[in-house]
């Protein structure tokens, strides 16, 4: 194999869609069966057109009726087989795709479950659902709407050109060129238009959203400065650009759609002109085939534009899926610095800089020093994107430090527990949803913690109390009830150090403030035992809170070296 061939193979193997198709676990026999049934269906249509053309011209010669009986019966058989094979092809292809998508999801789940815990915990629930749901569906759609139709079109188009060549080489050449235009040029135009429109729309929508958010967030200041109308004009221009981008994309799509009938017309016209020249050299039946065959030949190229667009969508989905798997692999190759246990119920960070592999690094130039002693109440605040949740993952040992060290009580993993903002609610009972955090918790403890987080009245009203199944998981309860149930799961855990990510999310301001004040309180009446340490991540702290230390991560710049001593105040 030449160097160019090796380079092409390596490039194909590195393509995200090609790699994602490997997740489907495709087997040769089911793929061949789907492809064969598709070819038989499209081939029946092609044979039907050729035989119908022969029958029409032969009947014009008024032969004995019995001499046409076989052809008439064959036309009927081809008409039936055309629909039958297409139906069987749909069944086979969808069965293949559903089995392949199930395999892909299983392999994706296994890849994530077998990878580092910190990576899977750090994934947003929406991202995980999107990758394993819609994106895997798009990979399966590539099989149904692109791979199989393209294979069928190539075989049937080649057969049409070969049949045409038996009548006229010139007509076959024109047909081949027209089929190439319909099967390659038109799809390329459609995909190019879709890409141009997507890029332009994305950029314009970003500008539009930025201008609108600026107006909404700073309306008073902009009005005083006299710049509100300027930003509104920018939003209007951006909105107009979105519409223009969509129009340009539609124009390319229209040209792509126009190519198909244009190619059909050129092919039929060329066949007619060739037929005029061959009128004295071939039989009328051959002329009929020459004229009518192109009309059926283009039927197999019709799905090519949609197949190309589907490949574009599937390629984008494959890029997201493989990026997630690659990030998990990269994450797993990172070896965290060795940390020796402190020997006491404390988490100690020294020179800590944190962040995701390949992403932003937080903590300043020299890193952050942090001591979380027994009984400490720590609040981490700051805007989105400043590394609050990432810091919790690092303190919990689920994410290795970029630089510096983190030591935990006795270096035992169970001593520090991280509870994510979007923790999963299982489709089981209320009791079982709490026992996942502490399997030996008695009913009295479960009922007590449910009362303390404000779910006592709700649970008392359920048909079976704490044994009531949540048949739809998180969809069975409101956002506030879900947040309280996740908080109850955290409180029932025995870990000396609790790391809570946005415990007041989805609650009204009054209830959120009350819960956060109780979590950051170390008195005997508080939600958490005074001897346990609590670290809370929040966007907004309530007034009159009793946190020992508040760290505003949004103010940490690369030139700062924050030192936070969170030992309990006397």
GROMACS .gro file of N, CA and C in nm, residues 80-164:
model
  255
   80UNK      N    1  -4.524  -0.559  -0.747
   80UNK     CA    2  -4.546  -0.611  -0.611
   80UNK      C    3  -4.413  -0.625  -0.537
   81UNK      N    4  -4.312  -0.680  -0.605
   81UNK     CA    5  -4.183  -0.702  -0.538
   81UNK      C    6  -4.118  -0.570  -0.499
   82UNK      N    7  -4.142  -0.466  -0.578
   82UNK     CA    8  -4.086  -0.335  -0.544
   82UNK      C    9  -4.132  -0.290  -0.405
   83UNK      N   10  -4.263  -0.293  -0.383
   83UNK     CA   11  -4.314  -0.254  -0.251
   83UNK      C   12  -4.276  -0.351  -0.142
   84UNK      N   13  -4.278  -0.482  -0.174
   84UNK     CA   14  -4.246  -0.583  -0.074
   84UNK      C   15  -4.101  -0.571  -0.028
   85UNK      N   16  -4.009  -0.559  -0.123
   85UNK     CA   17  -3.867  -0.549  -0.086
   85UNK      C   18  -3.839  -0.419  -0.009
   86UNK      N   19  -3.906  -0.313  -0.045
   86UNK     CA   20  -3.886  -0.187   0.029
   86UNK      C   21  -3.936  -0.201   0.172
   87UNK      N   22  -4.049  -0.268   0.190
   87UNK     CA   23  -4.101  -0.289   0.324
   87UNK      C   24  -4.005  -0.375   0.406
   88UNK      N   25  -3.957  -0.485   0.346
   88UNK     CA   26  -3.864  -0.573   0.417
   88UNK      C   27  -3.733  -0.500   0.447
   89UNK      N   28  -3.690  -0.413   0.352
   89UNK     CA   29  -3.567  -0.337   0.376
   89UNK      C   30  -3.584  -0.242   0.494
   90UNK      N   31  -3.700  -0.178   0.505
   90UNK     CA   32  -3.725  -0.090   0.620
   90UNK      C   33  -3.720  -0.168   0.750
   91UNK      N   34  -3.783  -0.286   0.752
   91UNK     CA   35  -3.781  -0.367   0.873
   91UNK      C   36  -3.638  -0.408   0.910
   92UNK      N   37  -3.564  -0.456   0.811
   92UNK     CA   38  -3.427  -0.503   0.838
   92UNK      C   39  -3.336  -0.389   0.881
   93UNK      N   40  -3.348  -0.274   0.813
   93UNK     CA   41  -3.260  -0.162   0.845
   93UNK      C   42  -3.291  -0.105   0.983
   94UNK      N   43  -3.418  -0.091   1.016
   94UNK     CA   44  -3.453  -0.038   1.148
   94UNK      C   45  -3.416  -0.136   1.258
   95UNK      N   46  -3.435  -0.265   1.233
   95UNK     CA   47  -3.393  -0.365   1.333
   95UNK      C   48  -3.241  -0.357   1.354
   96UNK      N   49  -3.168  -0.342   1.244
   96UNK     CA   50  -3.022  -0.328   1.253
   96UNK      C   51  -2.984  -0.202   1.330
   97UNK      N   52  -3.051  -0.091   1.299
   97UNK     CA   53  -3.017   0.037   1.363
   97UNK      C   54  -3.050   0.035   1.511
   98UNK      N   55  -3.167  -0.018   1.549
   98UNK     CA   56  -3.204  -0.020   1.691
   98UNK      C   57  -3.109  -0.108   1.771
   99UNK      N   58  -3.072  -0.223   1.713
   99UNK     CA   59  -2.976  -0.310   1.781
   99UNK      C   60  -2.840  -0.242   1.793
  100UNK      N   61  -2.800  -0.172   1.687
  100UNK     CA   62  -2.670  -0.102   1.688
  100UNK      C   63  -2.671   0.013   1.788
  101UNK      N   64  -2.780   0.089   1.796
  101UNK     CA   65  -2.786   0.200   1.892
  101UNK      C   66  -2.786   0.149   2.035
  102UNK      N   67  -2.853   0.036   2.059
  102UNK     CA   68  -2.850  -0.024   2.193
  102UNK      C   69  -2.708  -0.065   2.230
  103UNK      N   70  -2.637  -0.124   2.133
  103UNK     CA   71  -2.498  -0.162   2.157
  103UNK      C   72  -2.411  -0.041   2.184
  104UNK      N   73  -2.433   0.065   2.106
  104UNK     CA   74  -2.354   0.188   2.124
  104UNK      C   75  -2.376   0.247   2.262
  105UNK      N   76  -2.501   0.251   2.306
  105UNK     CA   77  -2.529   0.306   2.440
  105UNK      C   78  -2.464   0.221   2.548
  106UNK      N   79  -2.472   0.089   2.533
  106UNK     CA   80  -2.411   0.000   2.633
  106UNK      C   81  -2.260   0.024   2.640
  107UNK      N   82  -2.196   0.035   2.523
  107UNK     CA   83  -2.052   0.057   2.521
  107UNK      C   84  -2.016   0.194   2.576
  108UNK      N   85  -2.100   0.292   2.548
  108UNK     CA   86  -2.074   0.426   2.600
  108UNK      C   87  -2.088   0.428   2.751
  109UNK      N   88  -2.192   0.363   2.804
  109UNK     CA   89  -2.209   0.356   2.949
  109UNK      C   90  -2.092   0.283   3.014
  110UNK      N   91  -2.049   0.172   2.951
  110UNK     CA   92  -1.937   0.096   3.008
  110UNK      C   93  -1.809   0.178   3.006
  111UNK      N   94  -1.789   0.256   2.898
  111UNK     CA   95  -1.668   0.339   2.891
  111UNK      C   96  -1.667   0.443   3.001
  112UNK      N   97  -1.784   0.502   3.029
  112UNK     CA   98  -1.792   0.603   3.134
  112UNK      C   99  -1.785   0.540   3.273
  113UNK      N  100  -1.856   0.425   3.289
  113UNK     CA  101  -1.856   0.360   3.420
  113UNK      C  102  -1.719   0.304   3.455
  114UNK      N  103  -1.645   0.257   3.354
  114UNK     CA  104  -1.513   0.202   3.379
  114UNK      C  105  -1.404   0.305   3.389
  115UNK      N  106  -1.438   0.431   3.359
  115UNK     CA  107  -1.340   0.538   3.366
  115UNK      C  108  -1.331   0.597   3.506
  116UNK      N  109  -1.254   0.703   3.520
  116UNK     CA  110  -1.237   0.767   3.651
  116UNK      C  111  -1.370   0.821   3.704
  117UNK      N  112  -1.392   0.807   3.834
  117UNK     CA  113  -1.517   0.852   3.894
  117UNK      C  114  -1.533   1.003   3.881
  118UNK      N  115  -1.425   1.076   3.893
  118UNK     CA  116  -1.434   1.222   3.887
  118UNK      C  117  -1.489   1.272   3.757
  119UNK      N  118  -1.456   1.204   3.647
  119UNK     CA  119  -1.503   1.251   3.517
  119UNK      C  120  -1.653   1.231   3.503
  120UNK      N  121  -1.703   1.111   3.536
  120UNK     CA  122  -1.846   1.085   3.520
  120UNK      C  123  -1.929   1.167   3.617
  121UNK      N  124  -1.877   1.189   3.739
  121UNK     CA  125  -1.950   1.271   3.836
  121UNK      C  126  -1.958   1.415   3.787
  122UNK      N  127  -1.852   1.461   3.722
  122UNK     CA  128  -1.849   1.600   3.677
  122UNK      C  129  -1.933   1.628   3.554
  123UNK      N  130  -1.981   1.524   3.487
  123UNK     CA  131  -2.065   1.546   3.369
  123UNK      C  132  -2.200   1.601   3.410
  124UNK      N  133  -2.244   1.701   3.339
  124UNK     CA  134  -2.378   1.753   3.362
  124UNK      C  135  -2.481   1.651   3.314
  125UNK      N  136  -2.592   1.640   3.389
  125UNK     CA  137  -2.694   1.542   3.353
  125UNK      C  138  -2.747   1.568   3.212
  126UNK      N  139  -2.766   1.697   3.177
  126UNK     CA  140  -2.816   1.729   3.045
  126UNK      C  141  -2.720   1.687   2.936
  127UNK      N  142  -2.587   1.704   2.962
  127UNK     CA  143  -2.489   1.664   2.863
  127UNK      C  144  -2.489   1.514   2.845
  128UNK      N  145  -2.495   1.439   2.954
  128UNK     CA  146  -2.493   1.294   2.946
  128UNK      C  147  -2.617   1.242   2.873
  129UNK      N  148  -2.734   1.298   2.906
  129UNK     CA  149  -2.856   1.255   2.839
  129UNK      C  150  -2.853   1.288   2.692
  130UNK      N  151  -2.800   1.405   2.660
  130UNK     CA  152  -2.793   1.446   2.520
  130UNK      C  153  -2.699   1.355   2.441
  131UNK      N  154  -2.584   1.319   2.500
  131UNK     CA  155  -2.488   1.236   2.428
  131UNK      C  156  -2.542   1.094   2.411
  132UNK      N  157  -2.597   1.036   2.518
  132UNK     CA  158  -2.645   0.897   2.510
  132UNK      C  159  -2.783   0.887   2.448
  133UNK      N  160  -2.852   0.998   2.433
  133UNK     CA  161  -2.985   0.997   2.374
  133UNK      C  162  -2.984   1.044   2.230
  134UNK      N  163  -2.996   1.175   2.211
  134UNK     CA  164  -3.009   1.232   2.077
  134UNK      C  165  -2.888   1.203   1.989
  135UNK      N  166  -2.767   1.216   2.045
  135UNK     CA  167  -2.648   1.198   1.962
  135UNK      C  168  -2.631   1.054   1.916
  136UNK      N  169  -2.661   0.958   2.003
  136UNK     CA  170  -2.655   0.817   1.960
  136UNK      C  171  -2.762   0.790   1.856
  137UNK      N  172  -2.880   0.851   1.872
  137UNK     CA  173  -2.984   0.836   1.770
  137UNK      C  174  -2.936   0.886   1.634
  138UNK      N  175  -2.863   0.998   1.635
  138UNK     CA  176  -2.813   1.052   1.508
  138UNK      C  177  -2.710   0.959   1.444
  139UNK      N  178  -2.631   0.890   1.526
  139UNK     CA  179  -2.538   0.792   1.470
  139UNK      C  180  -2.615   0.676   1.407
  140UNK      N  181  -2.722   0.631   1.474
  140UNK     CA  182  -2.807   0.528   1.415
  140UNK      C  183  -2.876   0.575   1.289
  141UNK      N  184  -2.917   0.702   1.287
  141UNK     CA  185  -2.980   0.757   1.167
  141UNK      C  186  -2.883   0.759   1.048
  142UNK      N  187  -2.754   0.773   1.077
  142UNK     CA  188  -2.656   0.769   0.969
  142UNK      C  189  -2.661   0.635   0.897
  143UNK      N  190  -2.691   0.530   0.973
  143UNK     CA  191  -2.701   0.398   0.913
  143UNK      C  192  -2.828   0.386   0.829
  144UNK      N  193  -2.941   0.434   0.884
  144UNK     CA  194  -3.070   0.419   0.816
  144UNK      C  195  -3.083   0.512   0.697
  145UNK      N  196  -3.045   0.638   0.716
  145UNK     CA  197  -3.074   0.740   0.616
  145UNK      C  198  -2.955   0.778   0.529
  146UNK      N  199  -2.839   0.721   0.557
  146UNK     CA  200  -2.721   0.760   0.477
  146UNK      C  201  -2.645   0.638   0.424
  147UNK      N  202  -2.593   0.554   0.512
  147UNK     CA  203  -2.504   0.446   0.469
  147UNK      C  204  -2.576   0.348   0.375
  148UNK      N  205  -2.692   0.297   0.419
  148UNK     CA  206  -2.766   0.202   0.336
  148UNK      C  207  -2.817   0.267   0.207
  149UNK      N  208  -2.882   0.385   0.212
  149UNK     CA  209  -2.925   0.448   0.086
  149UNK      C  210  -2.811   0.477  -0.010
  150UNK      N  211  -2.695   0.519   0.042
  150UNK     CA  212  -2.581   0.546  -0.047
  150UNK      C  213  -2.534   0.417  -0.114
  151UNK      N  214  -2.526   0.309  -0.039
  151UNK     CA  215  -2.486   0.181  -0.097
  151UNK      C  216  -2.584   0.135  -0.204
  152UNK      N  217  -2.714   0.148  -0.175
  152UNK     CA  218  -2.816   0.109  -0.273
  152UNK      C  219  -2.805   0.194  -0.398
  153UNK      N  220  -2.789   0.324  -0.380
  153UNK     CA  221  -2.783   0.415  -0.495
  153UNK      C  222  -2.663   0.384  -0.584
  154UNK      N  223  -2.549   0.354  -0.523
  154UNK     CA  224  -2.430   0.325  -0.603
  154UNK      C  225  -2.451   0.200  -0.689
  155UNK      N  226  -2.508   0.095  -0.630
  155UNK     CA  227  -2.528  -0.029  -0.705
  155UNK      C  228  -2.631  -0.011  -0.815
  156UNK      N  229  -2.745   0.048  -0.782
  156UNK     CA  230  -2.853   0.062  -0.880
  156UNK      C  231  -2.816   0.160  -0.990
  157UNK      N  232  -2.749   0.269  -0.954
  157UNK     CA  233  -2.705   0.365  -1.057
  157UNK      C  234  -2.607   0.300  -1.153
  158UNK      N  235  -2.515   0.221  -1.099
  158UNK     CA  236  -2.421   0.149  -1.185
  158UNK      C  237  -2.492   0.053  -1.278
  159UNK      N  238  -2.594  -0.017  -1.225
  159UNK     CA  239  -2.670  -0.111  -1.309
  159UNK      C  240  -2.744  -0.037  -1.420
  160UNK      N  241  -2.799   0.081  -1.389
  160UNK     CA  242  -2.870   0.158  -1.492
  160UNK      C  243  -2.775   0.201  -1.603
  161UNK      N  244  -2.656   0.243  -1.566
  161UNK     CA  245  -2.558   0.285  -1.668
  161UNK      C  246  -2.518   0.166  -1.754
  162UNK      N  247  -2.499   0.049  -1.693
  162UNK     CA  248  -2.462  -0.070  -1.769
  162UNK      C  249  -2.572  -0.108  -1.867
  163UNK      N  250  -2.698  -0.108  -1.821
  163UNK     CA  251  -2.810  -0.140  -1.910
  163UNK      C  252  -2.817  -0.041  -2.026
  164UNK      N  253  -2.799   0.088  -1.994
  164UNK     CA  254  -2.803   0.190  -2.098
  164UNK      C  255  -2.690   0.172  -2.198
   0.00000   0.00000   0.00000
